[in-house]
Coordinates of C-alpha atoms in Angstrom, one line a residue:
M1 CA 81.0 -29.0 206.4
K2 CA 79.6 -32.7 205.5
K3 CA 76.1 -31.7 205.8
I4 CA 76.9 -28.7 203.3
R5 CA 78.6 -31.1 200.9
F6 CA 75.7 -33.4 201.3
L7 CA 73.0 -30.6 200.3
S8 CA 75.1 -29.5 197.4
F9 CA 75.3 -33.0 196.4
L10 CA 71.5 -33.4 196.7
F11 CA 70.8 -30.2 194.5
L12 CA 73.2 -31.1 191.9
S13 CA 71.6 -34.9 191.7
L14 CA 68.2 -33.3 191.0
L15 CA 69.9 -31.2 188.8
Y16 CA 71.6 -33.8 186.8
N17 CA 68.7 -36.0 187.0
G18 CA 65.8 -34.2 185.2
V19 CA 64.6 -31.2 186.8
T20 CA 62.8 -29.7 183.8
A21 CA 63.1 -26.2 182.3
S22 CA 59.2 -25.9 183.3
Q23 CA 60.3 -26.0 186.8
L24 CA 62.7 -23.0 186.3
P25 CA 61.5 -19.5 186.6
D26 CA 60.5 -18.3 183.1
T27 CA 64.0 -16.3 182.8
H28 CA 65.8 -19.6 183.0
R29 CA 63.8 -21.8 181.2
F30 CA 65.5 -23.6 178.5
E31 CA 64.0 -22.9 175.0
G32 CA 66.7 -23.6 172.3
Y33 CA 69.9 -25.0 171.8
L34 CA 73.7 -24.1 171.0
F35 CA 75.9 -26.0 169.0
A36 CA 79.7 -25.5 169.3
Y37 CA 81.7 -27.2 166.7
F38 CA 84.4 -26.8 163.9
E39 CA 83.8 -26.8 160.1
G40 CA 84.3 -29.6 157.5
S41 CA 84.0 -27.5 154.6
G42 CA 85.4 -24.5 152.9
V43 CA 89.0 -23.3 152.7
R44 CA 90.9 -25.6 154.6
E45 CA 93.2 -23.0 156.6
Q46 CA 89.6 -21.7 158.1
Q47 CA 88.2 -25.1 159.2
E48 CA 89.8 -25.8 162.3
Q49 CA 88.0 -22.9 164.2
L50 CA 85.2 -22.3 166.8
R51 CA 81.6 -22.0 165.3
F52 CA 78.4 -21.7 167.1
A53 CA 74.6 -22.8 165.6
I54 CA 71.5 -22.4 167.2
S55 CA 68.2 -24.4 167.0
E56 CA 64.9 -24.1 168.8
N57 CA 64.1 -27.8 168.4
A58 CA 67.5 -29.4 168.4
V59 CA 67.0 -30.8 164.9
S60 CA 66.8 -27.8 162.4
W61 CA 70.1 -25.7 163.0
T62 CA 71.6 -22.3 161.7
A63 CA 74.9 -21.1 161.8
L64 CA 75.6 -18.1 163.9
N65 CA 77.9 -15.3 162.1
N66 CA 77.2 -16.6 158.6
N67 CA 79.0 -19.9 159.5
K68 CA 82.3 -17.8 160.2
P69 CA 84.5 -18.5 163.4
V70 CA 83.3 -16.8 166.5
L71 CA 86.6 -17.0 167.9
S72 CA 90.1 -16.9 166.0
S73 CA 92.0 -19.9 166.7
A74 CA 95.2 -17.9 166.2
L75 CA 94.4 -15.7 169.7
I76 CA 93.2 -19.0 171.8
S77 CA 95.4 -21.7 170.7
Q78 CA 98.9 -22.4 170.3
T79 CA 99.0 -24.1 167.1
G80 CA 96.9 -21.7 165.3
G81 CA 93.8 -24.5 165.2
I82 CA 90.9 -25.9 167.4
R83 CA 89.1 -28.7 167.0
D84 CA 86.2 -30.8 169.2
P85 CA 84.8 -28.2 171.3
H86 CA 82.8 -29.1 174.1
L87 CA 80.4 -26.5 176.0
L88 CA 78.9 -27.1 179.5
R89 CA 77.0 -24.8 181.4
G90 CA 78.2 -24.8 184.9
E91 CA 76.5 -25.5 188.0
D92 CA 77.9 -21.9 189.1
G93 CA 76.3 -20.1 186.4
R94 CA 79.3 -19.6 184.2
F95 CA 80.1 -21.4 180.9
Y96 CA 83.1 -23.9 180.2
M97 CA 84.6 -25.0 177.1
T98 CA 87.3 -27.2 175.8
A99 CA 89.0 -27.7 172.6
T100 CA 91.9 -30.1 171.1
D101 CA 94.7 -27.7 170.3
M102 CA 95.6 -28.8 167.0
F103 CA 95.8 -27.3 163.3
T104 CA 96.2 -30.4 161.0
V105 CA 96.4 -28.2 157.9
K106 CA 99.6 -26.7 159.0
N107 CA 100.9 -29.2 161.4
G108 CA 99.5 -32.3 159.9
W109 CA 98.6 -35.4 162.2
D110 CA 101.8 -36.4 163.9
T111 CA 101.7 -34.7 167.3
N112 CA 99.5 -31.8 169.2
P113 CA 100.9 -29.9 172.6
G114 CA 97.4 -30.2 174.5
I115 CA 94.3 -28.5 174.7
V116 CA 92.3 -25.2 175.1
L117 CA 90.4 -24.1 178.1
L118 CA 87.9 -21.4 178.0
R119 CA 85.4 -19.7 180.5
S120 CA 82.8 -17.0 180.1
D121 CA 80.0 -15.6 182.1
D122 CA 77.6 -14.8 179.0
L123 CA 78.4 -17.2 176.2
V124 CA 79.8 -13.9 174.5
D125 CA 83.2 -13.0 176.0
W126 CA 85.7 -15.8 176.8
K127 CA 88.7 -15.9 178.5
H128 CA 91.2 -18.6 177.4
S129 CA 94.3 -20.6 178.5
S130 CA 96.5 -23.4 176.9
I131 CA 97.6 -26.4 178.5
D132 CA 100.8 -28.1 177.0
L133 CA 100.9 -31.6 178.6
A134 CA 104.6 -32.2 177.5
A135 CA 105.5 -28.8 179.0
L136 CA 103.9 -28.9 182.4
Y137 CA 104.4 -32.7 183.1
P138 CA 107.7 -33.7 181.3
K139 CA 108.1 -36.9 183.4
K140 CA 104.5 -38.4 182.5
F141 CA 103.7 -36.7 179.3
G142 CA 107.2 -35.5 177.8
K143 CA 106.4 -38.3 175.0
V144 CA 102.8 -37.2 174.3
K145 CA 101.6 -37.9 170.8
W146 CA 98.0 -36.6 171.2
V147 CA 95.6 -34.9 173.3
W148 CA 92.5 -35.3 171.9
A149 CA 88.7 -34.2 172.2
P150 CA 88.7 -32.8 175.8
Q151 CA 85.5 -32.7 177.6
T152 CA 84.4 -31.2 181.0
I153 CA 81.8 -32.7 183.6
Y154 CA 81.3 -31.4 187.1
D155 CA 82.2 -33.8 189.9
P156 CA 79.3 -33.0 192.7
R157 CA 81.2 -35.0 195.5
E158 CA 84.6 -32.9 194.9
G159 CA 82.7 -29.9 193.9
K160 CA 85.3 -29.2 191.1
Y161 CA 85.3 -29.4 187.2
L162 CA 86.7 -32.6 185.8
V163 CA 88.4 -32.0 182.4
Y164 CA 88.8 -35.7 180.7
F165 CA 90.6 -36.3 177.1
T166 CA 92.1 -39.1 175.1
V167 CA 96.0 -39.5 175.1
R168 CA 98.4 -41.4 173.0
F169 CA 102.1 -41.5 173.6
H170 CA 104.8 -41.7 170.7
N171 CA 106.2 -45.0 172.3
D172 CA 102.5 -46.6 172.7
E173 CA 99.7 -46.9 170.4
K174 CA 97.1 -47.4 173.0
L175 CA 94.3 -44.7 173.3
D176 CA 93.0 -44.0 176.8
F177 CA 91.1 -41.3 178.6
Y178 CA 93.0 -39.3 181.4
A179 CA 91.7 -36.6 183.4
A180 CA 92.3 -33.7 186.1
Y181 CA 90.3 -31.3 187.9
A182 CA 90.5 -27.8 186.9
N183 CA 91.7 -25.1 189.1
N184 CA 89.3 -22.6 190.6
D185 CA 89.6 -20.3 187.4
F186 CA 89.5 -23.1 184.9
S187 CA 92.9 -21.8 183.5
G188 CA 94.8 -25.0 184.1
F189 CA 94.8 -28.1 186.1
E190 CA 95.4 -28.6 189.7
R191 CA 97.6 -31.5 189.4
E192 CA 99.1 -33.8 186.8
P193 CA 96.5 -35.8 184.8
R194 CA 95.9 -39.4 185.8
L195 CA 94.3 -42.3 184.1
L196 CA 90.7 -42.3 184.0
F197 CA 89.6 -45.3 181.8
R198 CA 91.0 -47.7 179.5
A199 CA 89.0 -49.1 177.0
S200 CA 89.3 -52.9 175.7
H201 CA 90.6 -51.8 172.6
G202 CA 91.3 -48.0 173.0
A203 CA 88.9 -45.2 172.4
I204 CA 88.5 -41.6 171.5
D205 CA 86.0 -38.8 171.7
G206 CA 84.9 -39.3 174.9
D207 CA 81.4 -37.8 176.3
I208 CA 80.3 -38.7 180.1
I209 CA 76.6 -37.6 181.3
C210 CA 75.2 -38.6 184.6
K211 CA 71.4 -40.1 185.0
D212 CA 69.7 -41.4 187.8
G213 CA 73.0 -41.5 189.9
L214 CA 74.7 -43.6 187.2
Y215 CA 77.6 -42.0 184.8
H216 CA 77.3 -43.0 181.0
F217 CA 80.8 -42.8 179.3
F218 CA 80.1 -42.4 175.5
Y219 CA 83.0 -43.0 173.3
K220 CA 84.3 -44.1 169.7
G221 CA 85.6 -47.8 170.3
N222 CA 86.7 -50.5 168.2
T223 CA 86.9 -54.4 168.0
K224 CA 89.9 -56.5 167.3
D225 CA 90.8 -59.8 166.3
A226 CA 93.3 -62.0 168.2
T227 CA 96.0 -60.7 165.8
G228 CA 95.2 -57.4 166.9
K229 CA 93.3 -56.1 163.8
E230 CA 90.1 -53.8 164.2
F231 CA 87.4 -55.4 162.4
E232 CA 84.6 -53.3 163.5
N233 CA 84.3 -49.7 165.2
G234 CA 81.7 -47.3 166.2
I235 CA 79.9 -45.9 169.4
K236 CA 80.2 -47.8 172.7
K237 CA 79.5 -47.2 176.3
A238 CA 80.9 -47.7 179.6
V239 CA 79.1 -47.3 183.0
S240 CA 80.0 -46.2 186.8
K241 CA 78.4 -45.0 189.8
T242 CA 81.4 -42.5 190.2
L243 CA 83.6 -40.6 187.8
W244 CA 86.8 -42.2 188.5
G245 CA 85.2 -45.6 188.2
R246 CA 85.5 -48.8 188.1
W247 CA 84.1 -48.6 184.6
K248 CA 82.2 -51.6 183.1
E249 CA 82.4 -51.9 179.3
V250 CA 78.8 -52.3 178.0
P251 CA 78.9 -55.0 174.9
G252 CA 78.0 -53.9 171.9
Y253 CA 77.5 -50.7 169.5
L254 CA 74.8 -47.8 169.8
D255 CA 75.0 -46.3 166.7
A256 CA 73.1 -47.3 163.5
Y257 CA 76.3 -47.7 161.2
S258 CA 78.9 -50.0 163.0
S259 CA 77.5 -53.4 161.5
K260 CA 77.7 -51.5 158.1
G261 CA 81.0 -50.6 158.0
I262 CA 80.4 -47.0 158.0
S263 CA 82.6 -45.1 160.7
V264 CA 81.3 -42.6 162.8
E265 CA 82.8 -40.6 165.5
G266 CA 82.7 -37.3 167.8
S267 CA 79.7 -38.8 169.7
S268 CA 77.8 -36.1 172.1
V269 CA 74.7 -36.6 173.9
F270 CA 72.5 -34.2 175.2
K271 CA 68.9 -34.0 176.8
L272 CA 65.8 -32.1 175.2
N273 CA 64.2 -29.3 176.5
E274 CA 61.1 -30.4 178.8
S275 CA 61.4 -34.0 178.0
D276 CA 62.6 -37.3 179.1
E277 CA 64.4 -38.0 176.1
Y278 CA 67.9 -37.7 174.9
I279 CA 69.9 -37.4 171.7
L280 CA 73.2 -39.2 170.6
M281 CA 74.6 -37.3 167.9
Y282 CA 77.6 -38.3 165.8
D283 CA 79.8 -37.2 163.3
L284 CA 79.7 -39.3 159.9
Y285 CA 83.0 -37.8 158.9
R286 CA 83.7 -39.2 155.6
D287 CA 80.3 -38.5 154.2
K288 CA 79.9 -35.0 156.0
R289 CA 76.7 -35.7 157.4
F290 CA 75.9 -35.3 161.0
E291 CA 73.3 -37.6 162.4
F292 CA 71.4 -38.7 165.5
Q293 CA 69.3 -41.4 167.6
R294 CA 66.9 -41.0 170.3
S295 CA 67.0 -42.6 173.8
V296 CA 64.8 -41.9 177.1
D297 CA 67.0 -44.5 179.4
L298 CA 70.7 -44.0 177.6
E299 CA 70.4 -47.8 177.3
H300 CA 68.4 -48.3 174.2
F301 CA 68.6 -46.2 171.2
S302 CA 66.1 -45.9 168.0
S303 CA 67.3 -48.2 165.7
E304 CA 66.8 -45.6 162.6
P305 CA 69.2 -42.5 162.4
E306 CA 67.6 -38.8 161.8
S307 CA 69.5 -36.2 160.2
F308 CA 69.9 -32.4 161.2
T309 CA 68.9 -29.8 158.8
K310 CA 71.6 -27.3 158.8
N311 CA 73.2 -24.7 156.7
F312 CA 76.8 -25.7 157.6
N313 CA 79.0 -28.7 157.8
P314 CA 80.0 -29.3 161.4
R315 CA 82.7 -31.8 162.6
H316 CA 82.8 -33.0 166.0
G317 CA 81.1 -30.8 168.3
S318 CA 78.5 -30.1 171.5
V319 CA 75.3 -29.0 172.4
I320 CA 73.8 -27.0 175.5
S321 CA 70.6 -26.0 176.1
I322 CA 70.0 -22.1 176.3
T323 CA 67.6 -19.6 177.4
R324 CA 65.6 -16.9 175.5
E325 CA 68.0 -14.2 176.9
E326 CA 70.8 -16.0 176.0
A327 CA 69.8 -16.3 172.3
R328 CA 69.4 -12.8 172.3
R329 CA 72.7 -12.1 173.6
L330 CA 74.2 -14.4 170.8
H331 CA 72.4 -12.9 168.1
D332 CA 73.2 -9.3 169.3
K333 CA 77.0 -10.3 169.1
W334 CA 77.0 -12.5 166.0
G335 CA 73.5 -12.8 164.2
G336 CA 71.6 -15.8 162.9
V337 CA 69.4 -16.8 165.6
P338 CA 65.9 -18.0 164.6
E339 CA 63.3 -15.2 165.1
T340 CA 61.5 -17.7 167.3
L341 CA 64.1 -17.6 169.8
L342 CA 64.2 -13.7 169.9
M343 CA 60.5 -12.7 169.9
P344 CA 58.9 -11.9 173.1
V345 CA 56.5 -14.5 174.4
H346 CA 55.2 -13.2 177.8
K347 CA 53.1 -10.7 178.7
E348 CA 56.0 -8.5 179.9
D349 CA 58.9 -10.0 178.1
R350 CA 60.9 -7.1 175.7
Y351 CA 63.3 -7.9 173.1
E352 CA 65.7 -4.7 173.0
F353 CA 68.4 -4.5 170.3
E354 CA 70.2 -2.0 167.9
S355 CA 69.5 -1.1 164.3
S356 CA 72.7 -0.4 162.2
G357 CA 70.5 0.6 158.9
N358 CA 68.6 -0.9 156.5
P359 CA 66.6 -3.1 157.0
V360 CA 65.8 -1.9 160.2
F361 CA 64.9 -5.4 161.1
T362 CA 67.0 -8.4 159.9
H363 CA 66.1 -10.8 162.3
K364 CA 62.9 -11.7 161.2
F365 CA 60.7 -10.7 157.9
T366 CA 58.7 -7.6 158.4
A367 CA 56.4 -5.7 155.8
D368 CA 53.7 -2.7 155.4
P369 CA 55.0 -0.5 158.3
A370 CA 52.6 1.7 159.8
A371 CA 53.8 4.3 162.5
F372 CA 52.5 6.7 164.5
V373 CA 54.3 9.0 167.2
E374 CA 53.2 9.7 170.9
N375 CA 55.1 12.0 173.0
D376 CA 59.0 10.8 172.5
T377 CA 58.2 7.2 171.1
L378 CA 57.8 5.8 167.5
W379 CA 55.5 3.2 167.5
L380 CA 56.0 0.7 164.2
F381 CA 53.6 -1.8 163.6
T382 CA 54.0 -4.2 161.1
G383 CA 52.9 -7.4 159.1
H384 CA 55.0 -10.3 159.5
D385 CA 56.1 -12.7 156.5
F386 CA 56.8 -15.9 158.2
A387 CA 59.9 -16.9 156.8
G388 CA 62.5 -16.5 154.3
G389 CA 62.6 -17.5 150.7
Q390 CA 58.9 -18.2 150.5
S391 CA 57.0 -18.5 147.8
G392 CA 53.8 -17.0 148.5
Y393 CA 52.2 -15.0 151.2
K394 CA 52.2 -16.6 154.7
M395 CA 51.2 -13.9 157.0
K396 CA 49.6 -15.1 160.4
D397 CA 50.0 -12.2 162.7
W398 CA 51.0 -8.7 163.2
N399 CA 54.4 -7.1 165.2
L400 CA 55.2 -4.1 167.2
F401 CA 58.2 -2.3 167.7
S402 CA 59.2 1.0 169.5
T403 CA 62.4 3.5 169.4
I404 CA 62.8 6.7 171.0
D405 CA 66.1 7.4 169.0
M406 CA 65.7 5.4 165.6
K407 CA 68.6 3.3 166.8
N408 CA 67.6 1.2 169.9
W409 CA 64.6 -0.8 169.4
T410 CA 62.3 -2.7 171.2
E411 CA 59.8 -5.8 170.1
Y412 CA 56.9 -6.6 172.1
P413 CA 55.0 -10.0 172.2
V414 CA 52.7 -10.6 169.2
P415 CA 50.0 -8.1 170.0
L416 CA 47.3 -9.6 167.4
K417 CA 47.0 -12.6 165.3
I418 CA 44.7 -13.4 162.6
T419 CA 43.0 -15.9 164.7
D420 CA 41.9 -13.1 167.0
F421 CA 39.3 -12.8 164.6
S422 CA 36.8 -15.5 164.4
W423 CA 35.3 -14.4 161.0
A424 CA 38.7 -14.0 159.4
T425 CA 38.4 -17.5 157.4
S426 CA 41.1 -16.6 154.8
G427 CA 43.7 -16.9 157.5
D428 CA 45.6 -13.8 156.1
A429 CA 47.2 -11.3 158.2
Y430 CA 47.7 -8.2 155.9
A431 CA 48.3 -4.8 156.0
G432 CA 47.1 -2.8 159.1
H433 CA 47.3 0.5 160.6
V434 CA 47.0 1.9 164.3
A435 CA 44.9 5.1 165.3
K436 CA 44.6 6.5 168.7
R437 CA 41.1 8.2 169.8
N438 CA 39.5 8.7 173.0
G439 CA 42.2 7.1 175.1
K440 CA 42.1 4.0 173.2
Y441 CA 44.1 2.3 170.3
Y442 CA 42.3 1.1 167.2
W443 CA 43.9 -1.2 164.8
Y444 CA 42.7 -1.7 161.3
I445 CA 43.6 -4.8 159.6
S446 CA 43.0 -6.5 156.7
T447 CA 42.3 -10.2 155.8
N448 CA 42.7 -10.7 151.9
W449 CA 39.2 -11.3 150.7
T450 CA 37.5 -11.6 154.0
G451 CA 37.4 -8.0 154.8
I452 CA 38.9 -5.2 156.9
G453 CA 38.5 -5.5 160.7
V454 CA 39.3 -3.6 163.7
A455 CA 40.8 -4.4 167.0
V456 CA 41.0 -2.4 170.0
S457 CA 43.3 -2.0 173.1
D458 CA 43.9 0.3 176.1
R459 CA 47.9 0.4 175.4
P460 CA 49.8 0.5 171.9
E461 CA 51.2 -2.9 173.0
G462 CA 48.2 -4.5 173.5
P463 CA 46.5 -7.0 174.0
Y464 CA 44.3 -6.1 171.2
T465 CA 40.7 -7.6 171.0
D466 CA 38.1 -7.9 168.1
A467 CA 36.0 -4.6 168.5
L468 CA 33.3 -5.7 166.3
G469 CA 32.9 -9.4 165.9
K470 CA 32.5 -8.9 162.4
P471 CA 34.3 -6.9 159.5
L472 CA 33.9 -3.1 159.2
L473 CA 34.3 -3.2 155.5
T474 CA 33.9 -6.1 152.9
N475 CA 34.3 -6.7 149.3
K476 CA 30.6 -5.4 149.2
D477 CA 31.8 -2.0 150.5
C478 CA 34.2 -2.0 147.3
F479 CA 31.6 -1.2 144.7
A480 CA 33.5 -0.8 141.7
S481 CA 36.0 -3.9 142.4
T482 CA 35.2 -7.2 140.9
H483 CA 38.2 -8.9 142.2
S484 CA 38.6 -10.7 145.8
W485 CA 41.2 -8.9 147.2
A486 CA 39.6 -5.5 146.6
C487 CA 39.1 -4.8 150.6
I488 CA 42.9 -4.4 151.8
D489 CA 45.4 -1.9 153.2
P490 CA 43.5 0.2 155.4
A491 CA 44.9 3.7 156.8
I492 CA 43.3 6.2 158.9
F493 CA 43.9 9.9 159.0
T494 CA 42.7 12.2 161.5
D495 CA 42.5 15.8 160.8
D496 CA 43.2 19.1 162.7
D497 CA 38.9 19.3 163.3
G498 CA 39.1 15.6 164.9
I499 CA 37.4 13.7 162.2
S500 CA 38.9 10.8 161.4
W501 CA 38.8 9.1 157.8
I502 CA 40.0 5.5 156.4
F503 CA 41.4 4.9 153.0
W504 CA 41.9 1.4 151.7
G505 CA 41.4 -0.8 148.3
N506 CA 43.4 -2.5 145.7
R507 CA 43.1 -1.3 142.1
E508 CA 40.2 0.9 143.1
C509 CA 40.9 3.5 146.2
Y510 CA 38.0 4.2 148.3
Y511 CA 37.7 6.6 151.5
A512 CA 34.8 7.0 154.0
R513 CA 34.6 8.7 157.1
L514 CA 34.6 7.4 160.7
K515 CA 32.0 8.0 163.5
D516 CA 33.5 9.2 166.8
N517 CA 33.6 5.5 168.1
M518 CA 36.2 4.5 165.4
I519 CA 34.0 1.3 164.7
E520 CA 31.2 2.4 162.2
I521 CA 31.4 4.2 158.8
D522 CA 29.8 7.4 159.1
G523 CA 28.2 8.2 155.5
E524 CA 28.6 7.0 152.3
I525 CA 31.7 5.2 150.8
R526 CA 33.2 7.2 148.0
Q527 CA 35.9 6.1 145.4
L528 CA 39.0 8.2 144.7
N529 CA 39.7 9.3 141.3
F530 CA 41.7 11.9 139.4
E531 CA 43.8 12.5 136.2
G532 CA 47.0 10.4 136.5
F533 CA 45.6 8.4 139.0
S534 CA 47.3 5.1 138.5
F535 CA 46.2 3.2 141.8
T536 CA 47.7 -0.5 142.9
E537 CA 47.1 -0.4 146.7
A538 CA 48.7 0.9 150.1
P539 CA 47.0 4.3 150.5
W540 CA 48.2 6.9 153.1
V541 CA 47.3 10.4 154.0
H542 CA 49.6 12.9 155.9
K543 CA 49.2 16.3 156.2
Y544 CA 51.9 19.2 156.1
N545 CA 51.6 23.1 155.9
N546 CA 47.8 22.6 155.3
K547 CA 48.4 20.4 152.1
Y548 CA 47.0 16.8 152.1
Y549 CA 49.3 14.5 150.6
L550 CA 47.9 10.7 149.5
T551 CA 51.0 8.3 148.8
Y552 CA 50.3 5.3 147.3
A553 CA 51.5 2.0 145.3
T554 CA 51.5 2.4 141.6
E555 CA 51.8 -0.2 139.0
F556 CA 53.6 -3.5 139.2
P557 CA 56.4 -4.0 140.4
E558 CA 55.4 -1.4 143.0
K559 CA 56.7 2.0 142.9
I560 CA 55.4 4.8 145.5
A561 CA 53.8 7.9 143.9
Y562 CA 51.9 10.7 145.4
A563 CA 49.1 13.5 144.8
M564 CA 48.3 16.4 146.7
A565 CA 45.2 18.3 147.5
D566 CA 43.6 21.5 149.5
R567 CA 41.1 19.2 151.0
I568 CA 41.2 15.6 152.5
E569 CA 38.4 14.7 149.9
G570 CA 40.3 16.3 147.1
P571 CA 40.2 17.1 144.3
Y572 CA 43.9 15.9 144.2
E573 CA 46.6 16.4 141.9
Y574 CA 49.0 13.9 140.9
K575 CA 52.8 14.9 141.5
G576 CA 54.6 12.1 140.2
I577 CA 56.7 9.2 141.6
L578 CA 58.1 9.4 145.3
N579 CA 60.0 6.1 145.9
E580 CA 61.2 3.6 143.0
I581 CA 60.9 -0.1 143.1
A582 CA 62.2 -1.3 146.3
G583 CA 65.2 -4.1 145.7
N584 CA 64.1 -7.5 145.6
S585 CA 60.4 -6.9 146.0
N586 CA 57.5 -6.6 143.6
T587 CA 55.5 -4.7 146.2
N588 CA 56.1 -1.7 148.5
H589 CA 53.9 -0.1 151.3
Q590 CA 54.9 2.8 152.8
S591 CA 53.7 5.1 155.8
V592 CA 55.0 8.7 156.5
V593 CA 55.5 10.2 159.9
N594 CA 56.9 13.3 161.4
Y595 CA 59.1 12.1 164.4
K596 CA 61.1 15.0 166.5
D597 CA 61.1 17.5 163.6
Q598 CA 62.0 15.0 161.0
W599 CA 59.9 13.5 158.2
Y600 CA 60.4 9.7 157.7
F601 CA 59.6 7.6 154.9
L602 CA 59.0 4.0 156.1
Y603 CA 58.7 1.1 153.3
H604 CA 59.6 -2.5 152.9
N605 CA 62.1 -4.1 150.2
G606 CA 63.4 -7.7 150.1
G607 CA 66.7 -6.8 151.1
I608 CA 67.8 -9.7 153.7
N609 CA 70.4 -11.7 152.5
T610 CA 70.0 -14.3 151.5
D611 CA 66.6 -15.5 152.1
G612 CA 64.8 -12.0 151.4
G613 CA 62.2 -11.5 148.5
S614 CA 58.7 -10.4 147.4
Y615 CA 57.3 -12.8 150.0
S616 CA 59.9 -12.3 152.8
R617 CA 60.1 -8.7 153.0
S618 CA 62.0 -6.0 155.4
V619 CA 61.1 -2.8 156.5
C620 CA 63.4 0.0 155.7
I621 CA 63.3 3.9 156.9
D622 CA 64.8 6.8 155.0
K623 CA 64.2 10.6 155.4
L624 CA 61.6 12.3 153.6
Y625 CA 62.2 16.1 152.4
Y626 CA 60.2 18.9 151.0
N627 CA 60.8 21.2 148.3
E628 CA 60.2 25.0 148.8
D629 CA 56.7 24.6 146.9
G630 CA 55.5 21.9 149.2
T631 CA 56.2 19.1 146.6
L632 CA 58.1 16.1 147.7
K633 CA 61.3 15.3 146.9
R634 CA 62.2 11.8 145.7
V635 CA 62.9 9.4 148.4
V636 CA 66.8 8.0 148.5
M637 CA 66.9 4.8 149.6
T638 CA 69.8 3.6 151.4
T639 CA 71.4 1.1 153.0
E640 CA 72.9 3.0 155.9
G641 CA 69.0 4.0 156.7
V642 CA 68.9 6.9 159.3
E643 CA 71.2 8.4 161.9
P644 CA 70.0 8.1 165.5
L645 CA 68.6 11.0 167.1
N646 CA 69.8 12.5 170.7

């Protein structure tokens, strides 16, 4: 038994002393951070609730669930409120959370009964229990006034989780730390809590972290004069070789504000992923700011504080590292995870999720949809607007999704980037279209003013490589155009006779036949013109009942119009508007596809709240219907989107 305990202690010592995420299997690599907090702004009655936020770099944070509570305090606490949530990733693979059971808006600050314990296997579904110290241990804690800021740390010597917290009694103003080991299911204590640490002048908001065999106890402390009057406070530290002490207080303060008379509290320390650096963060609660300082040894900290960027106002909370898979799970439950933590990054990695209407994809900004069907799978290739609220086009790669039922979607690792085309000096990854021929997949892309290129792959999901090492088409081929972005928006149509055609253009529409190898133009390039043809961009050709349909963007802001012909080369007859201006977007770009005996119209709008727009667009899908005479019915754009298929 002693040997087993020693080996367990050795393993945990390695875990707690710098084994980096890069040494873990890819599925367990830490690639982001989860922040548990309660809110300091908004409706007071809703502030003392558990909330989550997420970050890729531990500096820029985004609230999950639109900064609404992820768990109701009324369901998990005795008072109806919680404060000071602390998250811990257990050594057993589970997650443990503690919080102060306190609802100051309703009950004031006079007293609170105890703490809340929560445990989870997946960060999404939580079981909870409450500990009322006065009720459970009346002899020792019958006169308890405050039970504040509980936190948990694993004790490798005992193989148990130690819960520690600040206690104050009604008949004693001293603020001390008490602790007890949690029981096996983390629903209560094994026995009555006992004194863990008594700071010289009292302390609150403790946070213990182990480094190199030494425990560092961070807390909000203070300094008092001979009369007992406090004249300085801030973040202090004590150290010990064991959790139960003896704790030695380190002189001085660690935070950058103690000497300035600015109060901070709620300190929390966490280690950065794949780094030797630690973050000491704290709550400047009077100024509604959350700031941090850096350290590599937990003894010396950067002198200048840094600020988080965030879309919420956190109060006292804590941070843990999370994996990409955990980030996806959190997003599927509450939404708000940045796309960089959702998108697949490894060759065989996939992000699987459900769509609940339009826009189809809400975790990232997508545009210029191009779809094709193979067997039972609809493959959807899109452009990628890099961020929300953009003021211009920033598109550096293309994305790929697939579905077999129009509800459950799979996202693949980025299959193609603008940097895969060495000649594409514009750096712009504009609209593209994928076509299959001779067992290969050809991705035709546009690059703004440097031309249209072709990439090829043996699989729809790639990887794709530049098939030519140069553009297939350039502005020189757009003989009727004078502007620099004329050579964009390629679309491929392969007719029943096996001949493939390429259409493209901006302001002027061009088309040409492709050779069987799909990477050379066969014959002359022609311009498409007919009465009523007011062409802007985004040509797309499909065929139905031996009729050819040309859909395209017209005017600006763009609507989608269409024309019909009996031959691929025309003449075409203008038939009218098919799709009105797509909400909150100056552009539109469509594709039309038949999938499982239903026609679909794919397009983009600027519909993601709150940062969607003309340069931060989102792919949508609605049904397409034909009239008896073969003309198209006006597309009805919906929020609900299309229903799932069997």
